[in-house]
Amino acid sequence: MTDTSRRDLFKGAAVTGLAAAAAPAFAQGQTPLADPQTRFVSTPFPEQRQKWPALQRNMRPVPDCGESSYRGSGRLAGRKALITGGDSGIGRAAVIAFSREGADVAINYYPTEEPDAQDVAKLLRAEGRKVVLIPGDLTDAKFCNDLIARANRELGGLDILVNNAAYQQSKDSIAEISFEQFDRTMKTNVYAMFHLCKAAIPLMKPGASIINTASVNSVSPEKELLDYASTKGAILIFTKALAKQLAKQGIRVNAVGPGPIWTPLQVAGGQLPGKMGEFGQDTPLGRAGQPAELAGLYVALADPSDSYTTGSFFGANGGTGAS
Ligand code: NAD
Ligand code: MG
């Protein structure tokens, strides 16, 4: 295309009202062209451990959730979204992206994660965005119901629900998995999703979207993650079955399947002691992923323009082929 014809295209676009959308896309990409092997840190992570639930702000290096890189283009303008585990990691990347795409967001997190939640709220509120913080324990069924009611009330509706919170503890053998660990993993990862979906669906209109965070473990379980992987398998099947139920209500349900991503979950017992340096190194891309690299998937699944996509599972795993 010549410069003259490009100018003509923009002129035409201006007349038809497309200039705002088309011009920035031509002028500058959302993300600069970059080699995925080296776009983020690829050296092994230093061994580290924090008491559960770990704080992202105390990790070395601090995960990248797109704080300084994600730029929105109005894809979710006016939408109301609740994201569990939105204080840190993958949930925080979704919160930042949704907010910069124009959505009002409510964030749930465990009460002791207040410093991480305040960090992300401060960032987005300084950009003029609406952020509602609702701390509370998702293993409590009553709290799950209260959370949906409160998010709906404070946001003035609910169009997007992201079930993203999870509990993960690595253990070599089933003999080391206590009943308490098994129970907590099930309640956090599966029961909470059930309670939250059940309470949210009656409030949702056609066009709404539910996004569940599954895992590569949904289809290819690590032997050290027997209980956690079982919940991730359940989340995948729950997603597909609920999508079939809700099709007639016009509500889409999809899942994202991350591979090894650098987040607080990993330093709070998610990996066996001594294994941090190996984390993500054996993927074809040769490194762990950063939460920021998943933001686009959550935005795409929340965006009503992807209206034919429901009951589907999208991976971000550095090439392992697990989803
Ligand atoms: P993360 O620690 O940042 O997020 C997990 C969040 O779960 C916490 O921030 C916390 O707010 C929430 N949570 C846990 N128990 C809770 C409870 N009882 N009440 C309220 N909130 C509670 O870690 P992350 O890796 O970003 O995890 C997000 C999702 O990604 C999880 O579903 C996890 O299973 C999934 N995932 C992560 C990886 C990875 O390598 N990091 C890989 C596959 C899937
Ligand atoms: Mg957290």
XYZ file of N, CA, C and O and ligand atoms in Angstrom, residues 53-56 85 87-89 109 113 116 264, ligand 2:
49
model
N -0.949 -17.419 52.062
C -0.775 -17.228 50.620
C 0.343 -16.213 50.395
O 0.350 -15.166 51.023
N 1.236 -16.520 49.525
C 2.388 -15.635 49.312
C 1.944 -14.286 48.755
O 0.893 -14.184 48.130
N 2.761 -13.277 48.980
C 2.503 -11.961 48.390
C 3.393 -11.771 47.164
O 4.606 -12.000 47.215
N 2.762 -11.342 46.091
C 3.487 -11.092 44.842
C 4.573 -10.036 45.018
O 5.667 -10.147 44.474
N -9.181 -14.224 43.070
C -7.714 -14.289 43.022
C -7.148 -13.182 42.150
O -6.103 -13.340 41.528
N -5.914 -10.348 43.031
C -4.872 -9.537 43.677
C -3.500 -9.752 43.055
O -2.636 -8.881 43.116
N -3.278 -10.946 42.501
C -1.912 -11.320 42.092
C -1.968 -12.268 40.889
O -3.037 -12.757 40.513
N -0.789 -12.517 40.343
C -0.632 -13.548 39.319
C -1.553 -13.375 38.116
O -1.804 -12.255 37.638
N -10.083 -11.827 47.033
C -8.786 -12.378 47.439
C -8.905 -12.792 48.887
O -9.863 -12.423 49.591
N -4.084 -11.084 51.852
C -3.448 -10.591 50.616
C -3.740 -9.104 50.366
O -3.485 -8.601 49.264
N -1.225 -6.867 48.296
C -1.225 -7.076 46.839
C -2.474 -6.458 46.215
O -2.414 -5.818 45.147
N 2.598 -16.147 42.786
C 2.736 -16.468 44.212
C 2.377 -17.919 44.566
O 2.952 -18.492 45.497
Mg -2.460 -13.595 45.737
